[in-house]
XYZ file of N, CA and C in Angstrom:
597
model
N 7.641 -24.330 -7.000
C 8.986 -25.592 -6.036
C 8.374 -27.020 -5.749
N 6.622 -27.057 -5.322
C 5.364 -27.883 -5.192
C 5.679 -28.846 -6.282
N 5.482 -28.110 -7.590
C 5.585 -28.287 -8.993
C 6.734 -29.839 -9.020
N 7.304 -29.010 -8.677
C 8.600 -29.875 -8.620
C 8.845 -30.553 -8.052
N 8.715 -30.918 -6.929
C 8.478 -32.222 -6.002
C 7.071 -32.589 -6.210
N 6.082 -32.530 -6.870
C 5.114 -33.832 -7.253
C 5.390 -34.259 -8.996
N 5.993 -33.454 -9.215
C 7.089 -34.419 -10.633
C 8.187 -35.365 -10.670
N 8.507 -35.390 -9.235
C 9.201 -36.179 -8.829
C 9.607 -37.587 -8.501
N 10.040 -38.727 -9.185
C 9.929 -39.842 -9.286
C 9.054 -40.583 -7.899
N 9.666 -40.518 -6.794
C 8.853 -40.568 -5.567
C 8.680 -39.721 -5.082
N 7.648 -41.033 -3.774
C 6.792 -40.505 -2.859
C 6.812 -41.229 -1.650
N 5.995 -41.355 -0.162
C 6.572 -41.912 -0.211
C 5.761 -42.781 1.006
N 5.039 -43.381 1.552
C 3.909 -44.266 2.101
C 4.330 -43.746 3.438
N 3.439 -43.343 4.223
C 4.235 -43.726 5.637
C 3.044 -44.821 6.570
N 3.509 -45.373 7.365
C 2.854 -46.272 8.276
C 1.404 -47.496 7.997
N 0.591 -45.419 8.928
C -1.289 -45.639 8.034
C -1.432 -46.000 6.985
N -0.722 -46.061 5.633
C -1.181 -46.600 4.623
C -1.222 -45.218 3.878
N -1.371 -43.715 4.590
C -1.423 -42.692 3.266
C -0.093 -42.179 3.159
N 0.132 -42.163 1.254
C 0.981 -41.624 0.469
C 1.131 -39.856 0.631
N 2.556 -39.820 0.445
C 2.552 -37.858 0.923
C 3.817 -37.709 -0.622
N 3.872 -36.989 -0.596
C 4.531 -35.983 -1.746
C 6.425 -36.077 -0.735
N 7.115 -35.911 -1.375
C 8.411 -35.766 -0.607
C 8.605 -34.257 -0.676
N 9.635 -33.972 1.079
C 10.224 -32.533 0.988
C 11.475 -32.478 0.571
N 11.869 -31.147 0.238
C 13.260 -31.419 0.174
C 14.242 -31.605 0.510
N 14.150 -32.010 1.622
C 15.368 -33.058 2.095
C 15.399 -34.174 1.880
N 14.448 -35.369 2.009
C 13.852 -36.126 0.822
C 14.570 -36.815 -0.536
N 14.202 -35.375 -1.005
C 14.385 -35.189 -2.694
C 16.122 -35.526 -2.213
N 16.665 -34.816 -1.552
C 18.334 -34.693 -1.683
C 18.841 -35.674 -1.144
N 18.401 -36.406 -0.115
C 18.734 -37.921 0.017
C 18.320 -39.038 -0.621
N 17.671 -38.953 -1.543
C 17.068 -40.060 -2.825
C 18.166 -39.854 -3.733
N 18.447 -38.548 -4.064
C 19.460 -37.902 -4.851
C 20.640 -38.549 -4.597
N 21.248 -38.932 -3.548
C 22.616 -39.002 -2.813
C 23.566 -40.557 -3.473
N 24.520 -40.377 -3.610
C 24.808 -41.921 -3.924
C 25.313 -42.602 -2.892
N 24.841 -43.814 -3.391
C 25.309 -44.592 -1.843
C 26.106 -45.792 -2.320
N 27.268 -46.375 -1.376
C 27.828 -47.597 -1.384
C 26.947 -48.584 -1.220
N 26.901 -50.026 -1.940
C 25.781 -50.481 -2.124
C 25.441 -51.311 -0.407
N 26.750 -51.226 0.303
C 26.389 -52.353 1.180
C 25.990 -51.005 2.271
N 25.987 -50.235 2.071
C 25.668 -49.177 3.091
C 24.736 -49.232 4.101
N 24.160 -49.210 4.684
C 23.175 -49.181 5.827
C 22.069 -47.811 5.660
N 22.912 -46.831 5.301
C 22.239 -45.693 5.499
C 21.352 -45.596 4.641
N 21.009 -46.051 3.337
C 20.380 -46.447 2.001
C 19.319 -46.549 2.032
N 18.266 -45.594 1.573
C 16.951 -45.477 1.686
C 16.416 -46.610 0.875
N 15.265 -47.118 2.143
C 14.441 -48.462 1.709
C 13.651 -47.719 1.070
N 13.474 -48.867 0.036
C 13.043 -48.457 -1.484
C 11.513 -49.985 -1.455
N 9.958 -49.315 -1.578
C 9.408 -50.587 -1.643
C 8.902 -51.020 -3.232
N 8.939 -52.334 -3.996
C 8.807 -52.923 -5.000
C 7.298 -52.615 -5.115
N 6.091 -52.817 -3.997
C 5.009 -52.186 -4.509
C 4.689 -51.882 -3.730
N 3.276 -51.352 -2.959
C 2.584 -50.454 -1.942
C 2.699 -51.738 -1.241
N 1.855 -52.513 -0.999
C 1.598 -53.399 -0.397
C 2.724 -53.611 0.342
N 3.643 -54.078 0.026
C 4.807 -55.056 0.566
C 5.390 -53.943 1.682
N 5.504 -54.608 3.263
C 6.077 -54.589 4.355
C 7.762 -54.758 4.761
N 8.140 -53.388 5.962
C 9.235 -54.202 6.163
C 9.505 -55.604 6.347
N 10.028 -56.029 6.694
C 10.575 -57.304 8.011
C 10.094 -57.314 8.995
N 9.430 -55.952 9.865
C 8.745 -56.029 11.457
C 7.212 -55.612 11.080
N 7.195 -55.776 9.556
C 5.395 -55.909 9.118
C 5.311 -54.582 9.193
N 6.318 -53.291 8.918
C 5.679 -51.819 9.034
C 5.488 -51.879 7.695
N 4.706 -50.272 7.145
C 4.363 -50.364 5.659
C 4.591 -48.981 5.164
N 5.760 -48.331 6.040
C 6.652 -46.686 5.887
C 7.142 -47.212 4.580
N 7.679 -46.494 3.698
C 8.455 -46.816 2.629
C 8.980 -45.423 1.702
N 9.732 -45.342 0.793
C 9.643 -44.629 -0.282
C 9.097 -46.021 -1.686
N 8.649 -45.199 -2.244
C 7.841 -45.861 -3.464
C 8.109 -45.596 -4.367
N 8.108 -45.672 -6.568
C 7.508 -44.910 -7.299
C 6.658 -44.089 -7.237
N 6.431 -42.880 -7.658
C 4.923 -42.296 -8.332
C 4.031 -43.468 -8.728
N 4.260 -44.169 -9.922
C 4.101 -45.217 -10.462
C 3.346 -45.921 -9.893
N 3.641 -46.395 -8.951
C 3.673 -47.726 -8.651
C 2.402 -47.562 -7.591
N 2.244 -46.657 -7.014
C 0.763 -45.793 -5.694
C 0.019 -46.324 -6.804
N -1.027 -46.929 -6.249
C -2.598 -47.973 -6.863
C -3.156 -46.802 -6.878
N -3.858 -46.377 -8.296
C -4.719 -44.823 -8.892
C -5.749 -44.787 -7.936
N -6.357 -45.053 -6.756
C -7.184 -45.110 -6.294
C -6.339 -44.871 -4.214
N -5.657 -44.258 -4.627
C -5.045 -43.830 -3.733
C -4.018 -42.325 -3.818
N -4.984 -41.401 -3.325
C -4.804 -39.898 -3.132
C -3.164 -39.773 -2.521
N -2.322 -39.266 -3.634
C -0.909 -38.381 -2.847
C -1.506 -36.856 -2.472
N -0.984 -36.779 -1.125
C -1.157 -35.551 -0.493
C -0.177 -35.186 -0.802
N -0.343 -33.508 -0.190
C 0.610 -32.749 0.669
C 0.762 -32.174 2.032
N 1.495 -32.402 2.360
C 1.579 -32.562 3.963
C 2.428 -32.055 4.707
N 3.033 -31.430 5.873
C 3.884 -31.005 6.196
C 4.452 -31.907 7.551
N 3.020 -32.682 7.646
C 3.102 -33.632 8.808
C 4.381 -34.679 8.554
N 4.984 -35.384 9.659
C 6.475 -36.009 8.883
C 6.324 -36.745 9.909
N 6.537 -38.124 9.708
C 6.300 -39.425 10.829
C 8.365 -40.078 11.486
N 8.420 -39.945 12.475
C 9.318 -40.394 12.929
C 9.788 -41.950 12.757
N 10.324 -42.848 12.755
C 11.021 -43.865 13.655
C 11.490 -44.043 14.973
N 10.942 -44.867 15.326
C 12.030 -45.521 17.016
C 13.139 -45.742 16.745
N 13.707 -46.231 16.159
C 14.908 -47.145 16.451
C 15.884 -46.504 14.923
N 15.575 -45.246 15.027
C 16.601 -43.758 14.873
C 16.662 -42.693 15.225
N 17.281 -42.164 16.232
C 17.861 -41.420 16.762
C 16.922 -39.925 16.077
N 16.323 -38.884 17.343
C 16.042 -37.739 16.578
C 16.560 -36.521 17.026
N 16.768 -35.584 16.100
C 16.795 -34.392 16.889
C 16.336 -33.526 17.445
N 17.026 -33.362 18.283
C 16.203 -32.536 19.253
C 15.488 -31.188 18.911
N 15.653 -30.789 17.985
C 15.110 -29.457 16.863
C 14.099 -29.877 16.065
N 13.165 -31.508 16.233
C 12.643 -31.864 15.159
C 10.925 -31.806 15.543
N 10.645 -31.118 16.316
C 9.177 -30.578 17.119
C 8.150 -30.826 16.127
N 7.459 -31.078 16.444
C 6.771 -30.549 15.412
C 5.786 -31.858 14.603
N 6.969 -32.424 14.301
C 6.681 -34.446 14.004
C 6.140 -35.690 14.695
N 5.994 -36.060 13.870
C 4.653 -37.964 14.292
C 5.799 -38.912 14.378
N 5.143 -39.480 15.790
C 5.786 -41.066 15.899
C 4.821 -41.951 16.613
N 4.886 -42.948 15.898
C 4.506 -43.962 16.127
C 5.019 -44.887 17.584
N 4.238 -45.037 18.596
C 4.733 -45.628 20.128
C 2.982 -47.042 20.590
N 4.358 -47.901 20.593
C 2.800 -48.991 21.484
C 3.480 -48.348 22.621
N 2.578 -49.335 23.521
C 2.175 -49.133 25.087
C 3.274 -50.182 25.532
N 4.063 -49.418 26.293
C 5.412 -50.023 26.698
C 5.850 -48.859 28.158
N 6.556 -48.970 27.952
C 7.748 -47.988 28.802
C 9.436 -47.799 28.154
N 9.535 -46.827 27.974
C 10.770 -46.463 27.152
C 12.208 -45.770 28.093
N 12.945 -45.935 27.634
C 14.008 -45.889 27.938
C 14.697 -44.449 27.109
N 14.498 -43.371 27.751
C 14.881 -42.120 26.635
C 16.628 -41.371 26.113
N 17.267 -41.689 25.737
C 19.139 -41.929 25.245
C 19.448 -40.397 25.020
N 20.497 -39.538 25.427
C 20.912 -39.148 24.636
C 22.007 -39.416 23.724
N 22.350 -38.966 22.674
C 23.230 -39.638 21.681
C 24.334 -38.531 21.244
N 25.804 -39.895 21.585
C 26.553 -39.112 21.018
C 28.035 -38.687 22.638
N 27.752 -38.829 23.087
C 28.977 -38.707 24.826
C 28.034 -39.021 26.074
N 28.418 -38.950 26.680
C 28.468 -39.813 27.909
C 28.713 -38.406 29.051
N 28.751 -37.241 28.873
C 29.127 -35.847 29.945
C 27.707 -34.881 29.931
N 26.882 -35.326 30.365
C 25.402 -34.859 30.136
C 24.890 -33.587 31.024
N 24.181 -32.632 30.177
C 23.705 -31.729 31.251
C 21.856 -31.409 31.129
N 21.676 -31.516 31.814
C 19.883 -31.878 30.979
C 19.553 -30.372 31.298
N 20.068 -29.807 32.123
C 19.703 -28.218 32.336
C 17.847 -28.356 32.322
N 16.958 -27.613 31.728
C 15.918 -27.556 31.448
C 14.870 -28.318 30.748
N 16.098 -28.992 29.621
C 15.491 -30.045 28.678
C 14.300 -30.464 29.176
N 13.661 -30.765 28.264
C 12.446 -31.336 28.225
C 11.418 -32.359 26.442
N 10.470 -33.017 26.989
C 9.538 -32.803 25.442
C 8.451 -33.263 26.047
N 7.540 -33.619 24.941
C 5.955 -33.769 25.525
C 5.350 -34.572 24.191
N 4.444 -35.651 24.286
C 3.993 -36.289 22.867
C 2.141 -36.379 23.213
N 2.162 -35.731 22.007
C 1.294 -35.475 22.134
C 0.194 -36.580 21.690
N -0.981 -37.281 21.643
C -2.080 -37.790 20.827
C -2.866 -37.776 20.109
N -2.171 -37.936 19.328
C -2.882 -37.477 18.018
C -4.640 -37.545 17.600
N -4.948 -38.748 18.713
C -6.156 -38.722 18.593
C -6.985 -38.232 18.975
N -7.336 -38.288 20.820
C -7.274 -37.593 21.925
C -6.530 -36.374 22.788
N -5.742 -36.053 22.179
C -5.025 -35.161 22.761
C -4.442 -34.965 23.885
N -4.168 -36.277 24.236
C -3.617 -36.485 25.913
C -2.224 -36.264 25.483
N -1.924 -35.504 26.680
C -0.058 -35.517 26.753
C 0.520 -36.226 27.618
N 2.139 -36.884 27.402
C 2.420 -37.654 28.017
C 3.932 -37.078 28.026
N 4.530 -36.958 29.842
C 5.783 -36.349 29.856
C 6.329 -36.980 30.004
N 7.540 -36.971 29.894
C 8.867 -38.299 30.432
C 9.640 -37.737 31.887
N 9.496 -38.316 32.136
C 10.695 -38.285 33.884
C 11.720 -38.237 33.690
N 12.550 -37.528 34.412
C 14.101 -37.864 34.255
C 14.478 -38.610 35.264
N 15.228 -39.473 34.886
C 15.719 -40.628 36.715
C 17.311 -40.024 36.671
N 17.379 -40.879 37.335
C 18.510 -40.776 38.207
C 19.637 -41.767 37.803
N 19.404 -42.615 37.017
C 19.561 -43.893 36.941
C 20.387 -43.902 35.773
N 21.001 -43.258 35.288
C 21.624 -42.470 33.875
C 23.514 -43.895 33.045
N 22.220 -44.563 32.787
C 23.596 -45.885 32.564
C 24.036 -45.247 30.991
N 25.336 -45.649 30.881
C 26.081 -45.487 29.839
C 25.944 -46.871 28.916
N 25.643 -46.476 27.492
C 25.620 -47.819 26.753
C 26.173 -46.983 25.372
N 25.946 -48.126 23.960
C 25.982 -47.242 23.101
C 24.973 -48.127 21.800
N 24.539 -47.156 21.391
C 23.572 -46.941 19.943
C 23.648 -46.670 19.044
N 23.351 -48.029 17.950
C 24.269 -47.722 16.781
C 25.644 -47.279 16.492
N 26.587 -47.550 17.695
C 28.070 -47.623 17.893
C 28.363 -46.384 18.420
N 27.451 -45.177 18.521
C 27.907 -44.642 18.961
C 27.060 -44.011 20.910
N 28.125 -42.850 21.366
C 28.072 -42.730 23.012
C 26.448 -42.688 23.472
N 26.026 -43.539 24.276
C 24.831 -42.824 24.800
C 24.064 -43.012 26.170
N 23.380 -42.337 26.382
C 23.606 -41.999 27.866
C 21.781 -41.594 28.023
N 20.622 -42.738 29.015
C 20.452 -42.875 29.219
C 19.670 -41.093 30.534
N 18.671 -40.938 29.855
C 18.358 -39.242 30.681
C 16.981 -39.569 32.038
N 15.933 -40.400 30.871
C 14.896 -40.098 30.764
C 13.804 -41.542 30.876
N 12.337 -41.500 31.543
C 12.207 -42.383 31.444
C 10.327 -42.186 30.904
N 9.456 -42.623 29.394
C 8.519 -42.774 29.494
C 7.489 -43.947 29.447
N 6.579 -43.088 29.859
C 5.301 -44.533 29.632
C 4.452 -44.495 29.068
N 4.346 -45.224 28.048
C 3.541 -44.804 26.953
C 1.820 -45.898 27.235
N 0.736 -45.228 28.009
C -0.171 -46.255 28.585
C -1.052 -46.533 27.220
N -1.057 -45.989 26.015
C -1.965 -46.527 25.461
C -1.321 -46.143 23.669
N -2.106 -47.170 22.966
C -0.985 -46.809 21.087
C -1.132 -46.188 20.676
N -0.818 -45.299 19.638
C -1.047 -44.141 19.416
C -0.125 -43.353 18.581
N -0.402 -42.788 17.865
C 0.747 -41.802 16.830
C 0.687 -40.485 17.818
N 1.465 -39.710 18.325
C 2.169 -39.117 18.938
C 3.076 -38.151 18.285
N 2.148 -36.162 18.515
C 3.342 -35.275 17.863
C 4.689 -34.900 18.889
N 5.385 -34.414 18.964
C 6.315 -34.876 19.625
C 6.978 -33.387 19.929
N 7.128 -33.044 20.455
C 7.557 -31.335 20.913
C 8.374 -31.182 22.174
N 9.880 -30.643 21.331
C 11.108 -29.629 22.088
C 10.589 -29.114 23.198
N 11.111 -28.876 24.084
C 11.241 -27.250 25.576
C 12.645 -27.267 26.181
N 13.071 -25.506 25.102
C 14.677 -26.006 26.113
C 16.075 -26.394 25.892
N 15.564 -26.393 24.243
C 16.985 -27.519 23.999
C 17.909 -26.525 23.626
N 18.378 -25.193 24.533
C 19.781 -25.108 24.518
C 19.908 -25.091 25.922
N 19.450 -25.809 26.757
C 19.662 -26.157 28.131
C 20.503 -27.377 28.042
N 20.518 -27.920 27.162
C 21.212 -29.492 26.632
C 22.292 -29.283 27.031
N 23.342 -29.597 27.144
C 24.711 -29.985 27.315
C 25.477 -31.150 26.871
N 25.844 -31.255 26.347
C 26.434 -32.834 26.131
C 28.444 -32.925 25.247
N 29.285 -33.659 25.852
C 30.339 -33.574 25.355
C 30.827 -34.960 25.833
N 31.903 -35.838 24.899
C 31.856 -36.986 24.253
C 32.312 -37.410 25.205
N 33.005 -37.595 26.442
C 33.631 -38.010 27.479
C 32.919 -37.548 28.991
N 32.961 -38.702 29.657
C 33.161 -38.134 31.562
C 34.013 -37.788 32.198
N 35.120 -38.327 31.818
C 36.124 -38.303 32.344
C 36.815 -36.730 32.387
N 37.185 -36.838 33.909
C 37.787 -35.175 33.883
C 39.209 -34.612 33.292
N 39.913 -35.458 32.580
C 40.890 -35.239 32.052
C 40.505 -35.721 30.275
N 40.026 -36.221 30.022
C 39.640 -36.048 28.375
C 38.484 -34.679 28.607
N 37.727 -34.473 29.115
C 37.056 -33.581 29.118
C 37.709 -31.613 28.541
N 38.996 -32.365 29.243
C 39.546 -30.873 29.264
C 39.795 -30.133 27.505
N 40.076 -31.338 26.955
C 40.396 -31.184 25.673
C 38.953 -31.520 24.847
N 38.358 -31.703 25.094
C 36.901 -32.156 24.214
C 35.874 -31.155 23.888
N 35.600 -30.694 23.036
C 34.570 -29.941 22.748
C 33.302 -29.541 23.304
N 32.404 -29.192 23.686
C 31.389 -29.247 23.443
C 30.382 -29.660 22.341
N 29.234 -30.994 22.245
C 29.029 -31.468 21.101
C 27.995 -29.761 20.653
N 28.090 -29.614 19.234
C 26.759 -28.303 18.600
C 25.510 -28.419 19.162
N 24.673 -28.095 19.444
C 23.570 -28.032 20.404
C 22.312 -28.605 18.980
N 22.548 -27.702 17.894
C 21.731 -28.415 17.085
C 21.764 -29.865 16.264
N 23.627 -30.393 16.207
C 23.868 -31.634 16.416
C 22.677 -32.753 17.376
N 22.441 -32.204 18.267
C 22.154 -33.093 19.572
C 20.522 -34.449 19.452
N 21.416 -35.465 19.356
C 19.810 -35.892 19.021
C 19.098 -36.952 20.274
N 18.462 -37.764 20.222
C 17.896 -38.530 21.164
C 17.624 -39.593 21.129
N 17.243 -40.863 21.647
C 16.529 -42.311 21.319
C 15.635 -42.828 22.176
N 14.626 -43.344 21.450
C 13.383 -43.736 22.187
C 13.639 -44.848 21.324
N 13.870 -45.697 23.259
C 13.730 -47.418 23.577
C 13.877 -48.238 24.131
């Protein structure tokens, strides 16, 4: 399987400039047919140095377009983007966060029971652990056209790459509506489909 991955025409450039082989999900994603105007289409870099409109380095690139002096590595570490929802079972992945205070929202519904659900962020450089704080100000909103509800606040004191580790995911319960009458007919969103948004 590794040979198949290494023969695939695309690789991935992380925001720190490193280039890595793709995993099976990414290969499947790139092989999916999308309509021209579909916002879910993958972002393909035309050159290694090309940056996104917000000056980010990341993106898929043709293997042949990687400069010869840059090694293509194999690694299980994957970076998440804060502009996209994060599945609550995506532990062990990295996320780059600038200094700031962030809202943490659950995506998909407004009737939320947190239970013991939480997560930690570990700074990859110095090992410092950051824990979010549960908030009582649970505002409802929409993110990317989906229902969202604020559940936590996250204070990032220093810019860095952080490893995210989710805990007690099974205790997070979400239903689409918080109206009593509607809830009688709505099913709980499957736990393994639940996502959070940090922003």
